[in-house]
Amino acid sequence: MIITKIMNSQELLLKAIRSKLHVSNSMNDEIASVLNISYDAAHRRVSGKSKFSIEETVMLANHFNISLDSLFSNKENVIIQKTIEIKSLKDMLNYFKNSAENIAELTSSPDAVLYYSAKDIPLFYFMEGTIMSKFKAFVWLSMLQQDQEKESFEHFVIDESFMEHMQKLKKIYENVKVIEIWNDTTINSSIQQVSYFYESGLLSFKTAIAIYDDLKRILTVVKNKSNKTDSSYSFYYNELILLNNNMLIKCEAKVTMFIPYTLLGYFITQHKESCENVHQFFNMQIVNSKLLNHSGTRDQNLFFNSAARKIDYYKEKLNSQLDLSF
């Protein structure tokens, strides 16, 4: 947890907690239960004889649904949380485990809406246990590990627990109202990654073609979703704005923003003013985008066929390179 302003008023937090409690509830009992400490230890904190740690403050804020930004920050100072740093497969496992738990909690409200500005294909589409899922994990780990000799994709192994948490993320994404904004470059990084690792000798020709085919399958999944009249999924095509992989989860109780800072790393904040500004910016992007759900067959085919042709071009490029090698 990164805090850009020193929290010097424990009373503010206690006052906010009191406002959440029923009259009959004991403050000491509630805090002791949430923090898993003794009644006496809770009493010392409530009476001001000892201070909450940062970790305890975050636990209490999460439990009582209190925005720390509203208590301790101003327009120039924002309290943020960050995802864990990934340097190993174990770190990545914990990353997806924590992500699944965090997003599940934030989308638990029936009015929750998840916005995604898709600079790259949203990672939720790589959670199906396919060859593309494995390849993405391979890419993420290869690019985040430092000073380690790269193994080939064919020798890369991930355990079942890893896929279990990826499946949880996929299920969460499928059960919440989603608004995605894509453009013509959204699929580019996935295409380039296959080409890069093939040319680096870490990916066989046969596997590279299989991954490209699976990428086309993902496009078909997205197209089929956008064909449905179900209001829980909206797919927008934007020709103007450079997208950034920002994600926003909004419900009546609060708004949470996820801001990418590394390949998988995100800063997370519920700073009210910042989140509302980003929500407004999402709405501006939507106004300047085309909703392919309602645009008809022609507009959908123009977008998805263009993306498929781009993948086919790179498949042919691999075939040409293979022919030249003989």
PDB file of N, CA and C in Angstrom, residues 107 124 127 165-176:
ATOM      1  N   THR A 107     -17.144  -6.386  -7.708  1.00  0.00           N
ATOM      2  CA  THR A 107     -18.254  -6.589  -8.649  1.00  0.00           C
ATOM      3  C   THR A 107     -19.422  -7.344  -8.013  1.00  0.00           C
ATOM      4  N   PHE A 124      -8.855 -11.078 -19.515  1.00  0.00           N
ATOM      5  CA  PHE A 124      -9.912 -12.025 -19.161  1.00  0.00           C
ATOM      6  C   PHE A 124     -10.194 -13.021 -20.282  1.00  0.00           C
ATOM      7  N   MET A 127      -8.184 -16.657 -20.224  1.00  0.00           N
ATOM      8  CA  MET A 127      -8.393 -17.418 -18.993  1.00  0.00           C
ATOM      9  C   MET A 127      -9.089 -18.755 -19.235  1.00  0.00           C
ATOM     10  N   HIS A 165      -7.259 -20.165 -10.768  1.00  0.00           N
ATOM     11  CA  HIS A 165      -7.506 -18.751 -10.473  1.00  0.00           C
ATOM     12  C   HIS A 165      -7.811 -17.974 -11.754  1.00  0.00           C
ATOM     13  N   MET A 166      -7.236 -18.377 -12.866  1.00  0.00           N
ATOM     14  CA  MET A 166      -7.562 -17.740 -14.135  1.00  0.00           C
ATOM     15  C   MET A 166      -9.028 -17.992 -14.487  1.00  0.00           C
ATOM     16  N   GLN A 167      -9.501 -19.208 -14.226  1.00  0.00           N
ATOM     17  CA  GLN A 167     -10.900 -19.538 -14.483  1.00  0.00           C
ATOM     18  C   GLN A 167     -11.835 -18.707 -13.605  1.00  0.00           C
ATOM     19  N   LYS A 168     -11.423 -18.449 -12.368  1.00  0.00           N
ATOM     20  CA  LYS A 168     -12.235 -17.627 -11.479  1.00  0.00           C
ATOM     21  C   LYS A 168     -12.378 -16.211 -12.036  1.00  0.00           C
ATOM     22  N   LEU A 169     -11.263 -15.668 -12.538  1.00  0.00           N
ATOM     23  CA  LEU A 169     -11.314 -14.337 -13.142  1.00  0.00           C
ATOM     24  C   LEU A 169     -12.241 -14.322 -14.351  1.00  0.00           C
ATOM     25  N   LYS A 170     -12.157 -15.354 -15.168  1.00  0.00           N
ATOM     26  CA  LYS A 170     -13.012 -15.462 -16.356  1.00  0.00           C
ATOM     27  C   LYS A 170     -14.485 -15.475 -15.961  1.00  0.00           C
ATOM     28  N   LYS A 171     -14.815 -16.252 -14.935  1.00  0.00           N
ATOM     29  CA  LYS A 171     -16.199 -16.371 -14.493  1.00  0.00           C
ATOM     30  C   LYS A 171     -16.717 -15.041 -13.962  1.00  0.00           C
ATOM     31  N   ILE A 172     -15.869 -14.328 -13.214  1.00  0.00           N
ATOM     32  CA  ILE A 172     -16.262 -13.018 -12.689  1.00  0.00           C
ATOM     33  C   ILE A 172     -16.586 -12.076 -13.843  1.00  0.00           C
ATOM     34  N   TYR A 173     -15.734 -12.085 -14.865  1.00  0.00           N
ATOM     35  CA  TYR A 173     -15.907 -11.184 -16.008  1.00  0.00           C
ATOM     36  C   TYR A 173     -17.184 -11.508 -16.774  1.00  0.00           C
ATOM     37  N   GLU A 174     -17.527 -12.770 -16.825  1.00  0.00           N
ATOM     38  CA  GLU A 174     -18.720 -13.188 -17.554  1.00  0.00           C
ATOM     39  C   GLU A 174     -20.009 -12.858 -16.805  1.00  0.00           C
ATOM     40  N   ASN A 175     -19.909 -12.628 -15.494  1.00  0.00           N
ATOM     41  CA  ASN A 175     -21.106 -12.427 -14.676  1.00  0.00           C
ATOM     42  C   ASN A 175     -21.317 -10.980 -14.242  1.00  0.00           C
ATOM     43  N   VAL A 176     -20.538 -10.060 -14.800  1.00  0.00           N
ATOM     44  CA  VAL A 176     -20.715  -8.650 -14.465  1.00  0.00           C
ATOM     45  C   VAL A 176     -21.021  -7.887 -15.751  1.00  0.00           C
TER      46      VAL A 176
END
